[in-house]
JSON list of C-alpha atoms in Angstrom, two decimals:
[
{"chain": "A", "resi": 89, "resn": "UNK", "atom": "CA", "xyz": [-35.88, -88.70, 52.84]},
{"chain": "A", "resi": 90, "resn": "UNK", "atom": "CA", "xyz": [-34.47, -89.78, 56.14]},
{"chain": "A", "resi": 91, "resn": "UNK", "atom": "CA", "xyz": [-31.19, -91.70, 56.52]},
{"chain": "A", "resi": 92, "resn": "UNK", "atom": "CA", "xyz": [-31.93, -95.06, 58.12]},
{"chain": "A", "resi": 93, "resn": "UNK", "atom": "CA", "xyz": [-28.29, -96.16, 58.51]},
{"chain": "A", "resi": 94, "resn": "UNK", "atom": "CA", "xyz": [-27.05, -96.88, 61.99]},
{"chain": "A", "resi": 95, "resn": "UNK", "atom": "CA", "xyz": [-23.53, -96.59, 63.21]},
{"chain": "A", "resi": 96, "resn": "UNK", "atom": "CA", "xyz": [-22.16, -99.95, 64.30]},
{"chain": "A", "resi": 97, "resn": "UNK", "atom": "CA", "xyz": [-19.30, -100.28, 66.74]},
{"chain": "A", "resi": 98, "resn": "UNK", "atom": "CA", "xyz": [-16.72, -102.53, 65.08]},
{"chain": "A", "resi": 99, "resn": "UNK", "atom": "CA", "xyz": [-14.43, -102.74, 68.10]},
{"chain": "A", "resi": 100, "resn": "UNK", "atom": "CA", "xyz": [-16.19, -105.67, 69.74]},
{"chain": "A", "resi": 101, "resn": "UNK", "atom": "CA", "xyz": [-17.06, -107.37, 66.45]},
{"chain": "A", "resi": 102, "resn": "UNK", "atom": "CA", "xyz": [-13.55, -107.14, 64.97]},
{"chain": "A", "resi": 103, "resn": "UNK", "atom": "CA", "xyz": [-11.92, -108.43, 68.13]},
{"chain": "A", "resi": 104, "resn": "UNK", "atom": "CA", "xyz": [-14.38, -111.29, 68.25]},
{"chain": "A", "resi": 105, "resn": "UNK", "atom": "CA", "xyz": [-13.69, -112.09, 64.61]},
{"chain": "A", "resi": 106, "resn": "UNK", "atom": "CA", "xyz": [-9.94, -112.23, 65.29]},
{"chain": "A", "resi": 107, "resn": "UNK", "atom": "CA", "xyz": [-10.50, -114.59, 68.22]},
{"chain": "A", "resi": 108, "resn": "UNK", "atom": "CA", "xyz": [-12.77, -116.81, 66.13]},
{"chain": "A", "resi": 109, "resn": "UNK", "atom": "CA", "xyz": [-10.20, -116.88, 63.32]},
{"chain": "A", "resi": 110, "resn": "UNK", "atom": "CA", "xyz": [-7.39, -117.79, 65.72]},
{"chain": "A", "resi": 111, "resn": "UNK", "atom": "CA", "xyz": [-9.50, -120.52, 67.32]},
{"chain": "A", "resi": 112, "resn": "UNK", "atom": "CA", "xyz": [-10.32, -121.96, 63.88]},
{"chain": "A", "resi": 113, "resn": "UNK", "atom": "CA", "xyz": [-6.64, -121.96, 62.89]},
{"chain": "A", "resi": 114, "resn": "UNK", "atom": "CA", "xyz": [-5.62, -123.66, 66.13]},
{"chain": "A", "resi": 115, "resn": "UNK", "atom": "CA", "xyz": [-8.36, -126.27, 65.74]},
{"chain": "A", "resi": 116, "resn": "UNK", "atom": "CA", "xyz": [-7.25, -126.97, 62.17]},
{"chain": "A", "resi": 117, "resn": "UNK", "atom": "CA", "xyz": [-3.64, -127.45, 63.29]},
{"chain": "A", "resi": 118, "resn": "UNK", "atom": "CA", "xyz": [-4.63, -129.77, 66.13]},
{"chain": "A", "resi": 119, "resn": "UNK", "atom": "CA", "xyz": [-7.08, -131.85, 64.07]},
{"chain": "A", "resi": 120, "resn": "UNK", "atom": "CA", "xyz": [-5.73, -135.23, 63.00]},
{"chain": "A", "resi": 121, "resn": "UNK", "atom": "CA", "xyz": [-4.87, -135.38, 59.33]},
{"chain": "A", "resi": 122, "resn": "UNK", "atom": "CA", "xyz": [-5.33, -138.26, 56.96]},
{"chain": "A", "resi": 123, "resn": "UNK", "atom": "CA", "xyz": [-3.64, -141.50, 57.95]},
{"chain": "A", "resi": 124, "resn": "UNK", "atom": "CA", "xyz": [-0.03, -141.74, 56.84]},
{"chain": "A", "resi": 125, "resn": "UNK", "atom": "CA", "xyz": [0.43, -143.09, 53.35]},
{"chain": "A", "resi": 126, "resn": "UNK", "atom": "CA", "xyz": [2.40, -146.33, 53.26]},
{"chain": "A", "resi": 127, "resn": "UNK", "atom": "CA", "xyz": [5.11, -146.13, 50.68]},
{"chain": "A", "resi": 128, "resn": "UNK", "atom": "CA", "xyz": [6.22, -149.34, 49.05]},
{"chain": "A", "resi": 129, "resn": "UNK", "atom": "CA", "xyz": [9.96, -149.69, 48.84]},
{"chain": "A", "resi": 130, "resn": "UNK", "atom": "CA", "xyz": [11.86, -152.14, 46.69]},
{"chain": "A", "resi": 131, "resn": "UNK", "atom": "CA", "xyz": [14.10, -154.38, 48.75]},
{"chain": "A", "resi": 132, "resn": "UNK", "atom": "CA", "xyz": [17.48, -155.13, 47.22]},
{"chain": "A", "resi": 133, "resn": "UNK", "atom": "CA", "xyz": [17.88, -158.71, 46.02]},
{"chain": "A", "resi": 134, "resn": "UNK", "atom": "CA", "xyz": [21.29, -159.66, 47.40]},
{"chain": "A", "resi": 135, "resn": "UNK", "atom": "CA", "xyz": [21.42, -163.07, 45.73]},
{"chain": "A", "resi": 136, "resn": "UNK", "atom": "CA", "xyz": [19.00, -165.38, 43.94]},
{"chain": "A", "resi": 137, "resn": "UNK", "atom": "CA", "xyz": [18.73, -168.96, 42.75]},
{"chain": "A", "resi": 138, "resn": "UNK", "atom": "CA", "xyz": [16.39, -170.91, 40.45]},
{"chain": "A", "resi": 139, "resn": "UNK", "atom": "CA", "xyz": [15.86, -174.61, 40.08]},
{"chain": "A", "resi": 140, "resn": "UNK", "atom": "CA", "xyz": [13.50, -177.54, 40.53]},
{"chain": "A", "resi": 141, "resn": "UNK", "atom": "CA", "xyz": [12.02, -178.64, 43.82]},
{"chain": "A", "resi": 142, "resn": "UNK", "atom": "CA", "xyz": [10.77, -182.24, 44.19]},
{"chain": "A", "resi": 143, "resn": "UNK", "atom": "CA", "xyz": [7.19, -182.54, 45.44]},
{"chain": "A", "resi": 144, "resn": "UNK", "atom": "CA", "xyz": [8.20, -185.56, 47.50]},
{"chain": "A", "resi": 145, "resn": "UNK", "atom": "CA", "xyz": [10.31, -183.23, 49.67]},
{"chain": "A", "resi": 146, "resn": "UNK", "atom": "CA", "xyz": [7.65, -180.67, 50.72]},
{"chain": "A", "resi": 147, "resn": "UNK", "atom": "CA", "xyz": [8.35, -181.47, 54.39]},
{"chain": "A", "resi": 148, "resn": "UNK", "atom": "CA", "xyz": [11.60, -179.53, 53.98]},
{"chain": "A", "resi": 149, "resn": "UNK", "atom": "CA", "xyz": [9.58, -176.30, 53.75]},
{"chain": "A", "resi": 150, "resn": "UNK", "atom": "CA", "xyz": [8.25, -174.67, 56.94]},
{"chain": "A", "resi": 151, "resn": "UNK", "atom": "CA", "xyz": [4.94, -176.27, 58.03]},
{"chain": "A", "resi": 152, "resn": "UNK", "atom": "CA", "xyz": [2.56, -173.39, 57.23]},
{"chain": "A", "resi": 153, "resn": "UNK", "atom": "CA", "xyz": [4.16, -172.81, 53.80]},
{"chain": "A", "resi": 154, "resn": "UNK", "atom": "CA", "xyz": [4.00, -176.26, 52.17]},
{"chain": "A", "resi": 155, "resn": "UNK", "atom": "CA", "xyz": [0.88, -175.42, 50.14]},
{"chain": "A", "resi": 156, "resn": "UNK", "atom": "CA", "xyz": [1.75, -171.76, 49.49]},
{"chain": "A", "resi": 157, "resn": "UNK", "atom": "CA", "xyz": [2.84, -170.31, 46.14]},
{"chain": "A", "resi": 158, "resn": "UNK", "atom": "CA", "xyz": [5.13, -167.87, 47.97]},
{"chain": "A", "resi": 159, "resn": "UNK", "atom": "CA", "xyz": [6.85, -167.86, 51.34]},
{"chain": "A", "resi": 160, "resn": "UNK", "atom": "CA", "xyz": [10.11, -167.45, 53.15]},
{"chain": "A", "resi": 161, "resn": "UNK", "atom": "CA", "xyz": [12.89, -169.38, 54.85]},
{"chain": "A", "resi": 162, "resn": "UNK", "atom": "CA", "xyz": [13.94, -167.71, 58.07]},
{"chain": "A", "resi": 163, "resn": "UNK", "atom": "CA", "xyz": [16.44, -170.12, 59.59]},
{"chain": "A", "resi": 164, "resn": "UNK", "atom": "CA", "xyz": [19.57, -172.05, 58.63]},
{"chain": "A", "resi": 165, "resn": "UNK", "atom": "CA", "xyz": [18.10, -175.51, 59.33]},
{"chain": "A", "resi": 166, "resn": "UNK", "atom": "CA", "xyz": [15.19, -175.16, 56.85]},
{"chain": "A", "resi": 167, "resn": "UNK", "atom": "CA", "xyz": [17.48, -173.52, 54.29]},
{"chain": "A", "resi": 168, "resn": "UNK", "atom": "CA", "xyz": [20.06, -176.33, 54.47]},
{"chain": "A", "resi": 169, "resn": "UNK", "atom": "CA", "xyz": [17.35, -178.99, 54.22]},
{"chain": "A", "resi": 170, "resn": "UNK", "atom": "CA", "xyz": [15.76, -177.25, 51.21]},
{"chain": "A", "resi": 171, "resn": "UNK", "atom": "CA", "xyz": [19.14, -176.70, 49.50]},
{"chain": "A", "resi": 172, "resn": "UNK", "atom": "CA", "xyz": [20.01, -180.43, 49.66]},
{"chain": "A", "resi": 173, "resn": "UNK", "atom": "CA", "xyz": [17.20, -181.21, 47.20]},
{"chain": "A", "resi": 174, "resn": "UNK", "atom": "CA", "xyz": [16.91, -177.84, 45.39]},
{"chain": "A", "resi": 175, "resn": "UNK", "atom": "CA", "xyz": [20.47, -177.34, 44.11]},
{"chain": "A", "resi": 176, "resn": "UNK", "atom": "CA", "xyz": [22.46, -180.25, 45.59]},
{"chain": "A", "resi": 177, "resn": "UNK", "atom": "CA", "xyz": [25.38, -179.86, 43.16]},
{"chain": "A", "resi": 178, "resn": "UNK", "atom": "CA", "xyz": [26.10, -176.33, 44.42]},
{"chain": "A", "resi": 179, "resn": "UNK", "atom": "CA", "xyz": [27.58, -175.45, 47.82]},
{"chain": "A", "resi": 180, "resn": "UNK", "atom": "CA", "xyz": [25.17, -174.13, 50.43]},
{"chain": "A", "resi": 181, "resn": "UNK", "atom": "CA", "xyz": [25.34, -170.30, 50.44]},
{"chain": "A", "resi": 182, "resn": "UNK", "atom": "CA", "xyz": [26.15, -168.63, 53.74]},
{"chain": "A", "resi": 183, "resn": "UNK", "atom": "CA", "xyz": [23.18, -166.63, 55.00]},
{"chain": "A", "resi": 184, "resn": "UNK", "atom": "CA", "xyz": [23.02, -164.56, 58.19]},
{"chain": "A", "resi": 185, "resn": "UNK", "atom": "CA", "xyz": [19.37, -165.18, 59.08]},
{"chain": "A", "resi": 186, "resn": "UNK", "atom": "CA", "xyz": [19.48, -162.59, 61.86]},
{"chain": "A", "resi": 187, "resn": "UNK", "atom": "CA", "xyz": [19.84, -159.94, 59.13]},
{"chain": "A", "resi": 188, "resn": "UNK", "atom": "CA", "xyz": [18.35, -161.63, 56.02]},
{"chain": "A", "resi": 189, "resn": "UNK", "atom": "CA", "xyz": [15.48, -163.79, 54.76]},
{"chain": "A", "resi": 190, "resn": "UNK", "atom": "CA", "xyz": [15.25, -166.09, 51.79]},
{"chain": "A", "resi": 191, "resn": "UNK", "atom": "CA", "xyz": [11.92, -165.56, 50.02]},
{"chain": "A", "resi": 192, "resn": "UNK", "atom": "CA", "xyz": [10.57, -168.02, 47.48]},
{"chain": "A", "resi": 193, "resn": "UNK", "atom": "CA", "xyz": [7.97, -168.51, 44.77]},
{"chain": "A", "resi": 194, "resn": "UNK", "atom": "CA", "xyz": [7.00, -171.79, 43.13]},
{"chain": "A", "resi": 195, "resn": "UNK", "atom": "CA", "xyz": [4.47, -173.27, 40.75]},
{"chain": "A", "resi": 196, "resn": "UNK", "atom": "CA", "xyz": [1.22, -174.75, 41.95]},
{"chain": "A", "resi": 197, "resn": "UNK", "atom": "CA", "xyz": [-0.81, -175.27, 38.77]},
{"chain": "A", "resi": 198, "resn": "UNK", "atom": "CA", "xyz": [1.57, -175.98, 35.86]},
{"chain": "A", "resi": 199, "resn": "UNK", "atom": "CA", "xyz": [5.31, -176.52, 35.57]},
{"chain": "A", "resi": 200, "resn": "UNK", "atom": "CA", "xyz": [6.68, -173.16, 34.45]},
{"chain": "A", "resi": 201, "resn": "UNK", "atom": "CA", "xyz": [10.19, -171.78, 34.86]},
{"chain": "A", "resi": 202, "resn": "UNK", "atom": "CA", "xyz": [9.99, -168.92, 37.32]},
{"chain": "A", "resi": 203, "resn": "UNK", "atom": "CA", "xyz": [12.16, -165.99, 38.40]},
{"chain": "A", "resi": 204, "resn": "UNK", "atom": "CA", "xyz": [11.85, -163.27, 41.03]},
{"chain": "A", "resi": 205, "resn": "UNK", "atom": "CA", "xyz": [11.93, -159.81, 39.46]},
{"chain": "A", "resi": 206, "resn": "UNK", "atom": "CA", "xyz": [11.30, -157.58, 42.49]},
{"chain": "A", "resi": 207, "resn": "UNK", "atom": "CA", "xyz": [10.64, -157.81, 46.18]},
{"chain": "A", "resi": 208, "resn": "UNK", "atom": "CA", "xyz": [8.50, -154.96, 47.53]},
{"chain": "A", "resi": 209, "resn": "UNK", "atom": "CA", "xyz": [8.02, -154.00, 51.20]},
{"chain": "A", "resi": 210, "resn": "UNK", "atom": "CA", "xyz": [4.83, -152.14, 52.18]},
{"chain": "A", "resi": 211, "resn": "UNK", "atom": "CA", "xyz": [3.92, -151.55, 55.83]},
{"chain": "A", "resi": 212, "resn": "UNK", "atom": "CA", "xyz": [6.01, -154.56, 56.90]},
{"chain": "A", "resi": 213, "resn": "UNK", "atom": "CA", "xyz": [4.58, -156.96, 54.31]},
{"chain": "A", "resi": 214, "resn": "UNK", "atom": "CA", "xyz": [6.79, -158.37, 51.56]},
{"chain": "A", "resi": 215, "resn": "UNK", "atom": "CA", "xyz": [5.26, -158.91, 48.14]},
{"chain": "A", "resi": 216, "resn": "UNK", "atom": "CA", "xyz": [7.27, -160.99, 45.68]},
{"chain": "A", "resi": 217, "resn": "UNK", "atom": "CA", "xyz": [6.92, -159.96, 42.04]},
{"chain": "A", "resi": 218, "resn": "UNK", "atom": "CA", "xyz": [7.73, -163.01, 39.92]},
{"chain": "A", "resi": 219, "resn": "UNK", "atom": "CA", "xyz": [7.71, -163.96, 36.26]},
{"chain": "A", "resi": 220, "resn": "UNK", "atom": "CA", "xyz": [7.13, -167.38, 34.81]},
{"chain": "A", "resi": 221, "resn": "UNK", "atom": "CA", "xyz": [6.95, -169.01, 31.43]},
{"chain": "A", "resi": 222, "resn": "UNK", "atom": "CA", "xyz": [3.55, -170.17, 30.24]},
{"chain": "A", "resi": 223, "resn": "UNK", "atom": "CA", "xyz": [2.92, -173.82, 29.54]},
{"chain": "A", "resi": 224, "resn": "UNK", "atom": "CA", "xyz": [0.23, -176.41, 29.93]},
{"chain": "A", "resi": 225, "resn": "UNK", "atom": "CA", "xyz": [2.69, -178.97, 31.23]},
{"chain": "A", "resi": 226, "resn": "UNK", "atom": "CA", "xyz": [1.13, -180.56, 34.31]},
{"chain": "A", "resi": 227, "resn": "UNK", "atom": "CA", "xyz": [3.02, -180.75, 37.57]},
{"chain": "A", "resi": 228, "resn": "UNK", "atom": "CA", "xyz": [4.03, -184.35, 38.15]},
{"chain": "A", "resi": 229, "resn": "UNK", "atom": "CA", "xyz": [7.01, -184.83, 40.43]},
{"chain": "A", "resi": 230, "resn": "UNK", "atom": "CA", "xyz": [8.65, -181.40, 40.68]},
{"chain": "A", "resi": 231, "resn": "UNK", "atom": "CA", "xyz": [7.92, -177.68, 40.56]},
{"chain": "A", "resi": 232, "resn": "UNK", "atom": "CA", "xyz": [10.06, -174.79, 39.39]},
{"chain": "A", "resi": 233, "resn": "UNK", "atom": "CA", "xyz": [11.15, -172.62, 42.29]},
{"chain": "A", "resi": 234, "resn": "UNK", "atom": "CA", "xyz": [12.98, -169.31, 42.65]},
{"chain": "A", "resi": 235, "resn": "UNK", "atom": "CA", "xyz": [14.66, -168.04, 45.82]},
{"chain": "A", "resi": 236, "resn": "UNK", "atom": "CA", "xyz": [15.94, -164.55, 46.65]},
{"chain": "A", "resi": 237, "resn": "UNK", "atom": "CA", "xyz": [18.02, -163.28, 49.55]},
{"chain": "A", "resi": 238, "resn": "UNK", "atom": "CA", "xyz": [16.69, -159.97, 50.95]},
{"chain": "A", "resi": 239, "resn": "UNK", "atom": "CA", "xyz": [17.25, -157.83, 54.06]},
{"chain": "A", "resi": 240, "resn": "UNK", "atom": "CA", "xyz": [15.10, -158.85, 57.04]},
{"chain": "A", "resi": 241, "resn": "UNK", "atom": "CA", "xyz": [14.81, -155.37, 58.64]},
{"chain": "A", "resi": 242, "resn": "UNK", "atom": "CA", "xyz": [11.21, -154.14, 58.80]},
{"chain": "A", "resi": 243, "resn": "UNK", "atom": "CA", "xyz": [9.67, -157.36, 57.46]},
{"chain": "A", "resi": 244, "resn": "UNK", "atom": "CA", "xyz": [6.74, -158.68, 59.52]},
{"chain": "A", "resi": 245, "resn": "UNK", "atom": "CA", "xyz": [4.97, -160.88, 56.93]},
{"chain": "A", "resi": 246, "resn": "UNK", "atom": "CA", "xyz": [5.16, -162.31, 53.42]},
{"chain": "A", "resi": 247, "resn": "UNK", "atom": "CA", "xyz": [2.18, -162.07, 51.08]},
{"chain": "A", "resi": 248, "resn": "UNK", "atom": "CA", "xyz": [1.17, -165.44, 49.59]},
{"chain": "A", "resi": 249, "resn": "UNK", "atom": "CA", "xyz": [-1.87, -164.81, 47.40]},
{"chain": "A", "resi": 250, "resn": "UNK", "atom": "CA", "xyz": [-4.34, -163.08, 49.72]},
{"chain": "A", "resi": 251, "resn": "UNK", "atom": "CA", "xyz": [-2.80, -164.60, 52.86]},
{"chain": "A", "resi": 252, "resn": "UNK", "atom": "CA", "xyz": [-0.09, -162.99, 54.98]},
{"chain": "A", "resi": 253, "resn": "UNK", "atom": "CA", "xyz": [2.47, -165.40, 56.43]},
{"chain": "A", "resi": 254, "resn": "UNK", "atom": "CA", "xyz": [3.91, -163.96, 59.67]},
{"chain": "A", "resi": 255, "resn": "UNK", "atom": "CA", "xyz": [7.70, -163.72, 59.78]},
{"chain": "A", "resi": 256, "resn": "UNK", "atom": "CA", "xyz": [9.15, -165.02, 63.05]}
]
C-alpha cells in the first residue's frame, strides 16, 4: 500500500492565519457597539407642596401646559402667579430658576389628593411618579395639585402622558 499523504508547507498558511486573526480582532475593536444604554436617575426632591388649584385660574399655568396632567414651572413670574391661588396663606418660596425647576402633577378626571413620590431623569426627559387617592368625585371648580422642586441640570423635557414638553 502506497502512502498518499503530502507534505504541506505551514509557513505561508500559519502566517496568513495570524494576519487574518489580527485583522478580525482589529475589525471587532473598531466596529461600533450597541447604542449606549440610558440609565434613569432619580432626581432629588428639594422641596414639595400639595394643595388645590382653582380651574378658573388655568391661565396662570404656562400656555402649552394648561390641559396637561403633568408639567413644569421654569420661571419666577409663572411660579408667583400660580402660588397666589395655590397656597395663598403661605409665603412664596424662594426658587433659583437658573438652577431648579418646579414640576407638577394634577387631576384631570376626578378630584383625588395627589403627591409626587419620585422624579426620574432619563436621557434628558423628566418623568414624574405620582400617587393619588381613588374617588369618583367629579372635578367641579378645583383640582388637587402637587409641586416638587428639582435640579434643572440635564433636563430637556418633561413627560406628560405620551407627550414631551420641552424645557426652555
